[in-house]
Tab-separated table of C-alpha atoms and ligand atoms in Angstrom:
chain	number	residue	atom	x	y	z
V	1	MET	CA	14.028	42.114	-5.209
V	2	ALA	CA	14.372	40.828	-1.654
V	3	TYR	CA	14.432	37.134	-1.057
V	4	THR	CA	14.952	34.948	1.955
V	5	LEU	CA	17.591	32.272	1.912
V	6	ASP	CA	15.693	29.159	2.960
V	7	LEU	CA	18.047	26.233	3.151
V	8	PHE	CA	15.385	23.821	4.324
V	9	ALA	CA	12.837	24.558	1.640
V	10	ALA	CA	15.631	24.466	-0.928
V	11	GLU	CA	16.937	21.067	0.104
V	12	PRO	CA	15.685	18.512	-2.407
V	13	THR	CA	14.668	15.061	-1.355
V	14	THR	CA	16.849	12.570	-3.104
V	15	PRO	CA	14.917	9.321	-3.005
V	16	GLY	CA	17.120	6.384	-2.204
V	17	GLU	CA	19.698	8.395	-0.289
V	18	ARG	CA	20.301	7.302	3.268
V	19	GLN	CA	21.788	9.455	5.945
V	20	ALA	CA	23.123	8.203	9.279
V	21	LEU	CA	21.801	10.150	12.267
V	22	GLY	CA	23.654	7.904	14.700
V	23	ASN	CA	25.152	4.421	14.828
V	24	GLN	CA	21.640	2.938	14.870
V	25	ALA	CA	19.536	5.774	13.440
V	26	TRP	CA	18.864	6.330	9.750
V	27	LEU	CA	17.044	8.795	7.574
V	28	LEU	CA	15.819	6.928	4.490
V	29	ARG	CA	15.008	9.654	2.000
V	30	GLY	CA	11.899	9.050	-0.080
V	31	PHE	CA	11.565	5.476	1.166
V	32	ALA	CA	7.763	5.821	1.575
V	33	LEU	CA	7.148	7.364	-1.855
V	34	PRO	CA	6.213	4.059	-3.548
V	35	TRP	CA	3.631	3.482	-0.773
V	36	ALA	CA	2.198	6.999	-0.614
V	37	GLU	CA	-0.831	6.452	-2.832
V	38	GLN	CA	-1.881	3.468	-0.720
V	39	LEU	CA	-1.215	5.224	2.575
V	40	LEU	CA	-3.437	8.245	1.979
V	41	PRO	CA	-6.855	6.543	1.545
V	42	ALA	CA	-6.006	4.157	4.394
V	43	LEU	CA	-5.198	7.153	6.567
V	44	LEU	CA	-8.603	8.716	5.843
V	45	GLN	CA	-10.299	5.498	6.923
V	46	VAL	CA	-8.381	5.468	10.187
V	47	ARG	CA	-9.335	9.087	10.824
V	48	GLN	CA	-13.008	8.348	10.189
V	49	GLN	CA	-13.031	5.553	12.770
V	50	ALA	CA	-10.890	7.377	15.335
V	51	PRO	CA	-10.980	11.138	14.684
V	52	LEU	CA	-7.972	13.341	15.371
V	53	ARG	CA	-7.939	14.978	18.763
V	54	HIS	CA	-5.707	17.402	20.660
V	55	LEU	CA	-4.501	15.568	23.750
V	56	VAL	CA	-3.777	17.243	27.067
V	57	THR	CA	-0.374	16.628	28.647
V	58	PRO	CA	0.017	15.656	32.308
V	59	GLY	CA	1.162	19.243	32.852
V	60	GLY	CA	-2.168	20.559	31.545
V	61	PHE	CA	-1.091	21.819	28.102
V	62	THR	CA	-3.182	21.044	25.032
V	63	MET	CA	-0.945	19.700	22.268
V	64	SER	CA	-0.904	21.637	18.989
V	65	VAL	CA	-0.488	18.397	17.024
V	66	GLY	CA	-3.722	16.483	16.335
V	67	MET	CA	-3.373	12.765	17.090
V	68	THR	CA	-5.026	9.429	16.567
V	69	ASN	CA	-3.856	5.805	16.396
V	70	CYS	CA	-4.291	2.510	14.631
V	71	GLY	CA	-3.224	-0.991	15.600
V	72	PRO	CA	-3.744	-3.000	18.793
V	73	LEU	CA	-2.359	-0.237	21.017
V	74	GLY	CA	-2.592	3.542	20.826
V	75	TRP	CA	-0.553	6.239	22.538
V	76	THR	CA	-2.600	8.659	24.550
V	77	SER	CA	-2.219	11.343	27.195
V	78	ASP	CA	-4.308	13.103	29.798
V	79	ARG	CA	-3.802	14.766	33.183
V	80	ARG	CA	-2.967	11.364	34.701
V	81	GLY	CA	-0.040	10.675	32.373
V	82	TYR	CA	1.107	9.200	29.070
V	83	ARG	CA	0.260	5.602	28.272
V	84	TYR	CA	-0.629	3.033	25.642
V	85	SER	CA	-4.248	1.946	25.604
V	86	PRO	CA	-5.987	-0.871	23.689
V	87	VAL	CA	-9.086	1.327	23.349
V	88	ASP	CA	-9.759	4.856	22.165
V	89	PRO	CA	-10.519	6.679	25.416
V	90	ASN	CA	-13.040	8.875	23.555
V	91	THR	CA	-15.255	5.926	22.613
V	92	GLY	CA	-14.116	2.891	24.626
V	93	ARG	CA	-13.760	0.995	21.343
V	94	ALA	CA	-10.640	-0.677	19.944
V	95	TRP	CA	-8.438	1.498	17.737
V	96	PRO	CA	-8.847	0.924	13.978
V	97	ALA	CA	-6.837	-1.988	12.598
V	98	MET	CA	-3.409	-1.133	11.220
V	99	PRO	CA	-3.830	-0.952	7.423
V	100	GLY	CA	-1.798	-3.541	5.519
V	101	ALA	CA	0.159	-0.892	3.611
V	102	PHE	CA	1.171	0.799	6.895
V	103	LEU	CA	2.512	-2.445	8.319
V	104	ALA	CA	4.306	-3.451	5.117
V	105	LEU	CA	6.048	-0.077	4.860
V	106	ALA	CA	7.094	-0.058	8.535
V	107	GLN	CA	8.550	-3.545	8.300
V	108	ALA	CA	10.373	-2.826	5.036
V	109	ALA	CA	11.891	0.378	6.466
V	110	ALA	CA	13.022	-1.335	9.672
V	111	ARG	CA	14.680	-4.083	7.660
V	112	GLU	CA	16.351	-1.517	5.377
V	113	ALA	CA	17.835	0.090	8.498
V	114	GLY	CA	19.128	-3.212	9.826
V	115	PHE	CA	16.358	-4.131	12.280
V	116	GLU	CA	14.998	-7.565	11.426
V	117	GLY	CA	11.713	-8.821	12.814
V	118	PHE	CA	10.089	-5.474	13.613
V	119	ALA	CA	6.483	-6.199	14.629
V	120	PRO	CA	4.766	-2.878	15.401
V	121	ASP	CA	1.612	-3.084	17.505
V	122	ALA	CA	1.026	0.679	17.606
V	123	CYS	CA	0.913	3.406	14.986
V	124	LEU	CA	0.545	6.967	16.226
V	125	VAL	CA	-0.767	9.409	13.632
V	126	ASN	CA	0.485	12.973	14.182
V	127	HIS	CA	-1.288	15.709	12.222
V	128	TYR	CA	0.441	19.116	11.958
V	129	ARG	CA	-1.078	22.385	10.741
V	130	PRO	CA	1.091	25.467	10.155
V	131	GLY	CA	2.318	26.510	13.599
V	132	SER	CA	1.964	23.037	15.154
V	133	ARG	CA	5.090	21.799	16.907
V	134	LEU	CA	6.339	19.021	19.118
V	135	THR	CA	8.675	20.013	21.914
V	136	LEU	CA	11.854	18.069	22.624
V	137	HIS	CA	11.028	14.674	24.152
V	138	GLN	CA	12.113	11.061	24.460
V	139	ASP	CA	9.919	8.130	23.411
V	140	ARG	CA	10.034	6.012	26.533
V	141	ASP	CA	6.477	4.854	27.192
V	142	GLU	CA	7.029	1.591	25.308
V	143	HIS	CA	7.283	-1.635	27.260
V	144	ASP	CA	10.221	-2.991	25.254
V	145	LEU	CA	12.850	-0.397	24.397
V	146	SER	CA	14.927	-2.893	22.415
V	147	ALA	CA	12.653	-2.520	19.354
V	148	PRO	CA	13.253	0.389	16.971
V	149	ILE	CA	10.815	3.130	15.988
V	150	VAL	CA	9.855	3.820	12.380
V	151	SER	CA	8.645	7.327	11.563
V	152	VAL	CA	7.116	8.277	8.202
V	153	SER	CA	6.721	11.887	7.013
V	154	LEU	CA	3.977	12.908	4.559
V	155	GLY	CA	2.858	16.303	3.283
V	156	LEU	CA	4.508	19.620	4.123
V	157	PRO	CA	8.216	19.617	4.999
V	158	ALA	CA	9.240	19.986	8.632
V	159	VAL	CA	12.417	20.569	10.581
V	160	PHE	CA	13.191	17.710	12.934
V	161	GLN	CA	15.322	18.490	15.973
V	162	TRP	CA	17.638	15.620	16.763
V	163	GLY	CA	19.454	15.668	20.070
V	164	GLY	CA	21.349	13.388	22.393
V	165	LEU	CA	20.553	11.226	25.396
V	166	ALA	CA	20.301	14.205	27.767
V	167	ARG	CA	17.760	16.982	27.307
V	168	GLY	CA	20.459	19.643	27.327
V	169	ASP	CA	22.596	18.022	24.626
V	170	ARG	CA	23.192	19.920	21.405
V	171	THR	CA	20.538	19.359	18.740
V	172	VAL	CA	20.914	19.321	14.976
V	173	LYS	CA	18.204	20.290	12.511
V	174	VAL	CA	17.165	17.621	10.030
V	175	PRO	CA	14.797	18.619	7.209
V	176	LEU	CA	12.096	15.999	6.656
V	177	GLN	CA	10.091	15.858	3.433
V	178	HIS	CA	7.131	13.993	2.020
V	179	GLY	CA	8.103	10.329	1.793
V	180	ASP	CA	11.085	10.424	4.162
V	181	VAL	CA	11.356	7.690	6.786
V	182	VAL	CA	13.431	7.812	9.967
V	183	VAL	CA	14.300	4.581	11.750
V	184	TRP	CA	16.058	4.471	15.065
V	185	GLY	CA	16.748	1.954	17.764
V	186	GLY	CA	19.500	0.366	19.822
V	187	GLU	CA	21.869	2.880	21.367
V	188	ASP	CA	19.946	5.759	19.721
V	189	ARG	CA	16.506	4.647	20.916
V	190	LEU	CA	16.243	7.227	23.716
V	191	ARG	CA	17.619	10.263	21.858
V	192	TYR	CA	15.740	13.508	22.498
V	193	HIS	CA	13.900	14.845	19.463
V	194	GLY	CA	11.189	17.302	18.441
V	195	VAL	CA	9.597	19.112	15.520
V	196	LEU	CA	9.922	22.889	15.006
V	197	PRO	CA	6.737	24.881	14.295
V	198	LEU	CA	5.424	23.888	10.871
V	199	LYS	CA	5.734	26.614	8.261
V	200	GLU	CA	2.802	27.799	6.162
V	201	GLY	CA	2.543	25.982	2.871
V	202	GLU	CA	0.447	23.935	0.555
V	203	HIS	CA	1.511	20.401	-0.274
V	204	PRO	CA	0.311	19.280	-3.721
V	205	ARG	CA	-1.114	16.035	-2.354
V	206	LEU	CA	-2.002	16.819	1.278
V	207	GLY	CA	-2.672	20.568	1.301
V	208	PRO	CA	-1.737	22.694	4.327
V	209	ARG	CA	-0.677	19.865	6.612
V	210	ARG	CA	2.019	17.409	7.571
V	211	VAL	CA	1.216	13.884	8.696
V	212	ASN	CA	3.666	11.718	10.588
V	213	LEU	CA	3.111	8.018	11.192
V	214	THR	CA	5.159	6.635	14.069
V	215	PHE	CA	5.293	2.855	14.429
V	216	ARG	CA	6.332	1.224	17.682
V	217	GLN	CA	6.438	-2.067	19.433
V	218	ALA	CA	4.699	-0.752	22.513
V	219	GLY	CA	4.233	-4.142	24.178
V	220	ALA	CA	2.013	-5.027	27.085
V	221	PRO	CA	-0.400	-2.234	28.012
V	222	ARG	CA	0.252	-0.730	31.417
Z	1	LIG	C1	7.117	13.747	14.034
Z	1	LIG	N1	7.996	12.233	15.610
Z	1	LIG	O1	8.024	13.499	13.252
Z	1	LIG	C2	7.199	13.363	15.468
Z	1	LIG	N2	9.358	9.920	17.873
Z	1	LIG	O2	6.099	14.341	13.693
Z	1	LIG	C3	8.396	11.751	16.782
Z	1	LIG	O3	8.152	12.258	17.847
Z	1	LIG	C4	9.187	10.557	16.749
Z	1	LIG	O4	9.623	10.772	14.434
Z	1	LIG	C5	10.094	8.813	17.904
Z	1	LIG	C6	10.669	8.307	16.789
Z	1	LIG	C7	10.505	8.961	15.608
Z	1	LIG	C8	9.762	10.108	15.571
Z	2	LIG	FE1	8.809	11.059	19.490
């Protein structure tokens, strides 16, 4: 019988393990698992108030990842550029409040990774279907780049591409599973990163999707 060697699917999440991705970047395996059952209903509420949408990049491409936000500021994109906005451009209304469980998890993860006093004012919700991907990019639209970013993975596994400070630097592939949290800041804050096309699959709790919550201190809207 033929079989495919699939190192990523085979890699088990070992909750509690932490892996250094840089001097100031950590993968906290399974860190979000104790919060997961609180996160999922809160996520549905956010999505009801501010539905997922496929944003258009300044270059005119429609993103394959569905996005929405919660918290005082939300990341958005259109032909004019990327920016943080205090209102949902689709409705002109404030983004949904950041659920308490989201904030508590983000602050606990930042602290675990050595970043005290993390006060996220923006949570970007990224929703992947099989085939959705995020090309290599830097997160540099935030006002204050001294604060870290906390990124929570839920649902189907994905392969995270983790690069250097220049776009052309070598990248490594990091498998991310349901409950994993990545925290990075300091000298690693502007590392290039991306997500390879999501593979088909069915997650027992979330079905055929991956959700990523990315918490930032975005600062003053521009
Ligand atoms: C994702 N994450 O994991 C996309 N950016 O679905 C990001 O682009 C990201 O995970 C900055 C910091 C952490 C991240
Ligand atoms: Fe990013």
